[in-house]
mmCIF file of C-alpha atoms in Angstrom:
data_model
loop_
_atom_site.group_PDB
_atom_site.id
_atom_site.type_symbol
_atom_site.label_atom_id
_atom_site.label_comp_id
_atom_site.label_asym_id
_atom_site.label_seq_id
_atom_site.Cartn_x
_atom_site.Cartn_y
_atom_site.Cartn_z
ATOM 1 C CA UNK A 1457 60.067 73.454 129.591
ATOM 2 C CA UNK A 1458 60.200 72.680 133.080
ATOM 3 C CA UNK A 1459 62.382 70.019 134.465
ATOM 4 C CA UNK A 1460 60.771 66.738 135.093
ATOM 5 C CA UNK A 1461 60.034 65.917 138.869
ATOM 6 C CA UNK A 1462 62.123 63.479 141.007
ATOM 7 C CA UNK A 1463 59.756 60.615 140.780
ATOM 8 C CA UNK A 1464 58.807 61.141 136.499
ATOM 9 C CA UNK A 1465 62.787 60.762 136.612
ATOM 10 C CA UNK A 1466 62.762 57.315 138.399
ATOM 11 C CA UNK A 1467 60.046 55.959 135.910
ATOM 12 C CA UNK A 1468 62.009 57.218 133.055
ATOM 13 C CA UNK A 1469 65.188 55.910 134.090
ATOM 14 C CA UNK A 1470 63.539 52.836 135.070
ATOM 15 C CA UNK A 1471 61.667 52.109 131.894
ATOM 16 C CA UNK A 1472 65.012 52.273 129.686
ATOM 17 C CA UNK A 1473 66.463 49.041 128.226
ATOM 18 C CA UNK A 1474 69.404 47.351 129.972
ATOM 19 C CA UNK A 1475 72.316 47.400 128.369
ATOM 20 C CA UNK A 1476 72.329 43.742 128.387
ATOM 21 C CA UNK A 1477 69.109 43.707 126.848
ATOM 22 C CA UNK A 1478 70.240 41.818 123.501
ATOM 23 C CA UNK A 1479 71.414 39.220 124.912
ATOM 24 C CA UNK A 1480 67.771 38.239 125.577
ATOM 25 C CA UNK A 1481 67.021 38.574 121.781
ATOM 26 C CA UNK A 1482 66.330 34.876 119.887
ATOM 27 C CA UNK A 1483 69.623 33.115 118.848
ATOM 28 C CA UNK A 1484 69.095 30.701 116.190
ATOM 29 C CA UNK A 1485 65.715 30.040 117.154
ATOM 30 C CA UNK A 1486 66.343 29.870 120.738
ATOM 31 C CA UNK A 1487 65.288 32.156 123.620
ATOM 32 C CA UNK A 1488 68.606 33.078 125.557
ATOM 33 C CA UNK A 1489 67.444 34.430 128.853
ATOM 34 C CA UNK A 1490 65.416 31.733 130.890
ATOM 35 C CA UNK A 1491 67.681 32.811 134.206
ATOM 36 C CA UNK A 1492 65.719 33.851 137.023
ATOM 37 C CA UNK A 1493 66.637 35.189 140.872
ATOM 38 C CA UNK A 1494 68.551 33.704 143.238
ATOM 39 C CA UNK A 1495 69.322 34.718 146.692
ATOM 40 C CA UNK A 1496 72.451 34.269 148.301
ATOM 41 C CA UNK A 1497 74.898 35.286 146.189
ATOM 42 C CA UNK A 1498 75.526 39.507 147.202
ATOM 43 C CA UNK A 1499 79.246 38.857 148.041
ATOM 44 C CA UNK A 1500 80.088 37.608 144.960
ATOM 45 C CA UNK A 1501 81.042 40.401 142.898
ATOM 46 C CA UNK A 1502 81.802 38.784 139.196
ATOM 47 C CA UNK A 1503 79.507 38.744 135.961
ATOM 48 C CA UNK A 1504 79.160 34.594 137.250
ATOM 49 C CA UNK A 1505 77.899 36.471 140.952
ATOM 50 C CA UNK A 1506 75.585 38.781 138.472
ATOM 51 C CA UNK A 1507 74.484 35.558 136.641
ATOM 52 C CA UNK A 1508 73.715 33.693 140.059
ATOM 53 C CA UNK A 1509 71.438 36.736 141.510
ATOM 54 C CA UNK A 1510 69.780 36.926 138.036
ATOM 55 C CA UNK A 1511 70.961 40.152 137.170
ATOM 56 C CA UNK A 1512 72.522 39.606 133.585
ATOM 57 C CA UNK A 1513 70.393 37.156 131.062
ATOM 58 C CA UNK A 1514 71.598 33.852 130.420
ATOM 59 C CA UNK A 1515 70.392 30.805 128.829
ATOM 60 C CA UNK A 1516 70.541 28.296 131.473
ATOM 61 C CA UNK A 1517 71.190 24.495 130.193
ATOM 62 C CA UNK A 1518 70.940 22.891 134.108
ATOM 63 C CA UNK A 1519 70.671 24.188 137.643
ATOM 64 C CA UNK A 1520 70.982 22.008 141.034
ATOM 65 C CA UNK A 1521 72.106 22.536 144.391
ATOM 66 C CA UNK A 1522 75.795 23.327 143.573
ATOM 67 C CA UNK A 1523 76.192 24.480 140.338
ATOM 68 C CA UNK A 1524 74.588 26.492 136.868
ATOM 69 C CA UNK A 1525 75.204 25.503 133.593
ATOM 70 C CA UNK A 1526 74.452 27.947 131.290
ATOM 71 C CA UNK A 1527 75.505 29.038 127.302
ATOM 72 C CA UNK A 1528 78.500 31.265 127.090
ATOM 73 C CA UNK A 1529 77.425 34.846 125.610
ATOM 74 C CA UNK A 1530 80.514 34.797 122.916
ATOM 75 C CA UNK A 1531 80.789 30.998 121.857
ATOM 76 C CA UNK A 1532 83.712 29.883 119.891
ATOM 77 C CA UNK A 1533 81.889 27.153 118.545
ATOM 78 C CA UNK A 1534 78.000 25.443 117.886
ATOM 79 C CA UNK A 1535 78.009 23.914 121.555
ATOM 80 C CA UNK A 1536 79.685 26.273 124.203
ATOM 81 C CA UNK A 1537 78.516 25.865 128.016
ATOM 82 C CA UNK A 1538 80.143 26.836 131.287
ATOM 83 C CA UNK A 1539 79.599 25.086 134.416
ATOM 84 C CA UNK A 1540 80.248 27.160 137.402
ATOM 85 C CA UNK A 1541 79.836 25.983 141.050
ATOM 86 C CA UNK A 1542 77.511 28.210 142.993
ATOM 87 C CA UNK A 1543 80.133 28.180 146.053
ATOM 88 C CA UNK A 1544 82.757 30.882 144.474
ATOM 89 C CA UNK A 1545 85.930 29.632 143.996
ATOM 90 C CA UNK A 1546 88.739 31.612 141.734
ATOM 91 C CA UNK A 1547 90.521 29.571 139.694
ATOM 92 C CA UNK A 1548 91.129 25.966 139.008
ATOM 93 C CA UNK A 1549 94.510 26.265 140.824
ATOM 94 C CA UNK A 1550 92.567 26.747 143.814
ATOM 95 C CA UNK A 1551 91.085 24.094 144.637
ATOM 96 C CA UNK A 1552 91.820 21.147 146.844
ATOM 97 C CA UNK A 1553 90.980 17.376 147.865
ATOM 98 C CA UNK A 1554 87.755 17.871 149.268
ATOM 99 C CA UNK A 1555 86.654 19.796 145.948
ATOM 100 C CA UNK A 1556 86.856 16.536 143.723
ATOM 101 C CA UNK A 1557 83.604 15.649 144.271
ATOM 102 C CA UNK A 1558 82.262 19.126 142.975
ATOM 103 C CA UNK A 1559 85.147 18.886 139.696
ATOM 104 C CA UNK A 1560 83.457 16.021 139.064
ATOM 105 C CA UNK A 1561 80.044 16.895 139.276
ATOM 106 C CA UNK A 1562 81.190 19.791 137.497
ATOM 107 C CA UNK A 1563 82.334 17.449 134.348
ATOM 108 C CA UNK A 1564 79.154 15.217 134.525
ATOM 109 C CA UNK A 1565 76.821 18.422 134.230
ATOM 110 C CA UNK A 1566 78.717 19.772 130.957
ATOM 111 C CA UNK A 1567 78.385 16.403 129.448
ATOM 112 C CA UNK A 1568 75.145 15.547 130.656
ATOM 113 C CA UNK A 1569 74.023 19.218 128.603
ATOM 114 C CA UNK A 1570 76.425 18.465 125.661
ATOM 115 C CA UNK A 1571 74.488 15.229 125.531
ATOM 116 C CA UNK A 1572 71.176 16.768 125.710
ATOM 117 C CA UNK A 1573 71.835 18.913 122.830
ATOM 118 C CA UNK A 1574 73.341 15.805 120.543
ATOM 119 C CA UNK A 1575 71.274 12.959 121.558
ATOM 120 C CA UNK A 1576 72.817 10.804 118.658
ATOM 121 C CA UNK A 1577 76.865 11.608 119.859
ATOM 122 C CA UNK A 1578 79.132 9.183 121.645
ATOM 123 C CA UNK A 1579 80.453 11.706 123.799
ATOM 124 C CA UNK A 1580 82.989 9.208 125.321
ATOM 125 C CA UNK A 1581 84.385 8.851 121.495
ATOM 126 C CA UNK A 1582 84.339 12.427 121.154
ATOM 127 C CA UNK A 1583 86.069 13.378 124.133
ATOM 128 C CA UNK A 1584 88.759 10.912 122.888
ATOM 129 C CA UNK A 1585 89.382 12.064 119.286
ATOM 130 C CA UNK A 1586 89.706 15.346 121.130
ATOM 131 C CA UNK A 1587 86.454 17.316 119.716
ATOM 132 C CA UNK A 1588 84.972 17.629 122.809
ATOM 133 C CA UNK A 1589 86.643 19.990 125.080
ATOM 134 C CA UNK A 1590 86.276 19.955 128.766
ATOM 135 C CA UNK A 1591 88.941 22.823 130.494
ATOM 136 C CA UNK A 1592 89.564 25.562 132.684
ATOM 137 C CA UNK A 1593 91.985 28.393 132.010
ATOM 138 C CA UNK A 1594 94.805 29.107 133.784
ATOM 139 C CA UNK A 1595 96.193 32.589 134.529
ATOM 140 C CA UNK A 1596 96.518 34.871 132.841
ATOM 141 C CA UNK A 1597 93.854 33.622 130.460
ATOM 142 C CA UNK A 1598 90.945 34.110 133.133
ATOM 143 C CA UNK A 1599 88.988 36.583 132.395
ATOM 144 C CA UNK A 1600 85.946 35.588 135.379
ATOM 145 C CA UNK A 1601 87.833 35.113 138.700
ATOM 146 C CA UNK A 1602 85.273 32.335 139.201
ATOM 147 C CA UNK A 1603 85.975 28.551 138.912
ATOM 148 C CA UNK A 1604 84.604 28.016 135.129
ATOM 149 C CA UNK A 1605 84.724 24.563 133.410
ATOM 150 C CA UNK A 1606 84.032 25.214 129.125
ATOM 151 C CA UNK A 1607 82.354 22.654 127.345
ATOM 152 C CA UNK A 1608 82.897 22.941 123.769
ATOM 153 C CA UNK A 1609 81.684 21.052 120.430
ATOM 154 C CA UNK A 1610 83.138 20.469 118.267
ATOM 155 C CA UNK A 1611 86.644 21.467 118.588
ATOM 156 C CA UNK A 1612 87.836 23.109 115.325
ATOM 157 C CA UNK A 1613 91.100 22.484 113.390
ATOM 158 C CA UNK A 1614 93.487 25.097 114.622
ATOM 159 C CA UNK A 1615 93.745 26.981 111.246
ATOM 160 C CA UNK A 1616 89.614 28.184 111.829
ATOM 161 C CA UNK A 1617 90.417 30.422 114.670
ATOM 162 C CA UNK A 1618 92.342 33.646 115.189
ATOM 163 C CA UNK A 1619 95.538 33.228 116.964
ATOM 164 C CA UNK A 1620 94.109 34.756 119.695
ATOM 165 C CA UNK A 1621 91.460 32.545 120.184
ATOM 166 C CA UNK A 1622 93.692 29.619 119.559
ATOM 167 C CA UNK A 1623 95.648 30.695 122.416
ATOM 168 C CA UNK A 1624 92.111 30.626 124.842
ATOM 169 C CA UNK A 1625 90.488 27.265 123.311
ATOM 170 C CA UNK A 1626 93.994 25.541 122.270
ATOM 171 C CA UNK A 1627 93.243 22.172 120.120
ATOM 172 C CA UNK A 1628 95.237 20.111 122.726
ATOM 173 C CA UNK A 1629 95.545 20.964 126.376
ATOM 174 C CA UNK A 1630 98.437 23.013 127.393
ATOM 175 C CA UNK A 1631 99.662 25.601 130.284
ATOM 176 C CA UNK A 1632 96.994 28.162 130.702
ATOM 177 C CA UNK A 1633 93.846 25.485 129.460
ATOM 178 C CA UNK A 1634 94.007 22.639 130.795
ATOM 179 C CA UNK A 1635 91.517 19.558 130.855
ATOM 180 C CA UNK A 1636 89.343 18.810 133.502
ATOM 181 C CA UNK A 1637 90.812 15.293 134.025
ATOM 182 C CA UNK A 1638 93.945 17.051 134.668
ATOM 183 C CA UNK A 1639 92.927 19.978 137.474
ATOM 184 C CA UNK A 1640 90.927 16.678 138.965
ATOM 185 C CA UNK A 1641 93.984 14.607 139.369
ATOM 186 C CA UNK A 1642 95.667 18.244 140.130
ATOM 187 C CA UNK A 1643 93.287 18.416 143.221
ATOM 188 C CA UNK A 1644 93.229 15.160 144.441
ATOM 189 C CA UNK A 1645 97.306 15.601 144.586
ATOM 190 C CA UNK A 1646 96.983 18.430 146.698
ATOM 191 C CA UNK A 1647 95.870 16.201 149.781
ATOM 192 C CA UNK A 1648 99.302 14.479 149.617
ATOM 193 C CA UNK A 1649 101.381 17.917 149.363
ATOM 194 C CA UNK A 1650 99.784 18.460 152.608
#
């Protein structure tokens, strides 16, 4: 048989499934992929960057100006969302003063989607008998080098997981995960090391 020509390749090649193509599949009911393009975001070179330019499927909870909320793709529990800002940043130890605003707008956006998926839950109760978790990791438990904020529901007893995830998603904030209230006041310090 003869070989196919340059341009029956491209269609070929073309009309194969991503790889990432079940992560559009249903999940309980509820289309995963709603992401869409974005321009403005080539330099960023991350799966977050990929997420931004609409280049990997995600099931996107809010969207504004400054950041994307969207379902994490391996969820440790019921509720698991990541806010990342659209301006890339690396890690929560780097940020500064004038990033407070954003940490906090960061914070509101995860609870404002936790919210929207339990309308009956006093979130501020929640947050205080520790089931809601609001952190970042530290290194070397990163494993996006883009500023990440996981908002997760409810918080399990610390015999459900596997060690290792028990080390990632720790029951109470520690060294590499720490809560958001913490890298806020972390950041606002920062001004008066300077």
């Amino acid at each position: 048989a003869a070989a196919p020509a340059d341009d029956q390749r491209t269609v070929a090649a073309s009309a194969a499934p991503s790889p990432f193509s079940w992560l559009a599949q249903l999940v309980n009911g509820k289309r995963i992929d709603n992401n869409s393009r974005r321009e403005g975001f080539e330099d960023n070179r991350t799966p977050f960057g990929k997420i931004l330019r609409g280049e990997l499927p995600a099931h996107i909870l809010h969207e504004d100006h400054d950041v994307l909320c969207f379902r994490d793709i391996a969820p440790v529990q019921e509720f698991h969302a990541l806010v990342i800002p659209k301006r890339r940043i690396e890690h929560c130890g780097c940020v500064g003063h004038s990033d407070v605003p954003l940490l906090r707008h960061m914070e509101a956006v995860a609870l404002q989607a936790l919210q929207a998926e339990y309308p009956a839950l006093d979130v501020s109760a929640a947050r205080a008998a520790n089931v809601v978790s609001l952190g970042y990791h530290k290194p070397p438990f990163i494993t996006v080098h883009h500023l990440h904020l996981h908002c997760i529901y409810p918080m399990p007893a610390p015999w459900y997981f596997p060690l290792a995830r028990l080390l990632s998603f720790p029951q109470q904030y520690g060294r590499f995960y720490h809560g958001s209230d913490s890298v806020i006041e972390e950041a606002r310090a920062a001004a008066a090391v300077t």
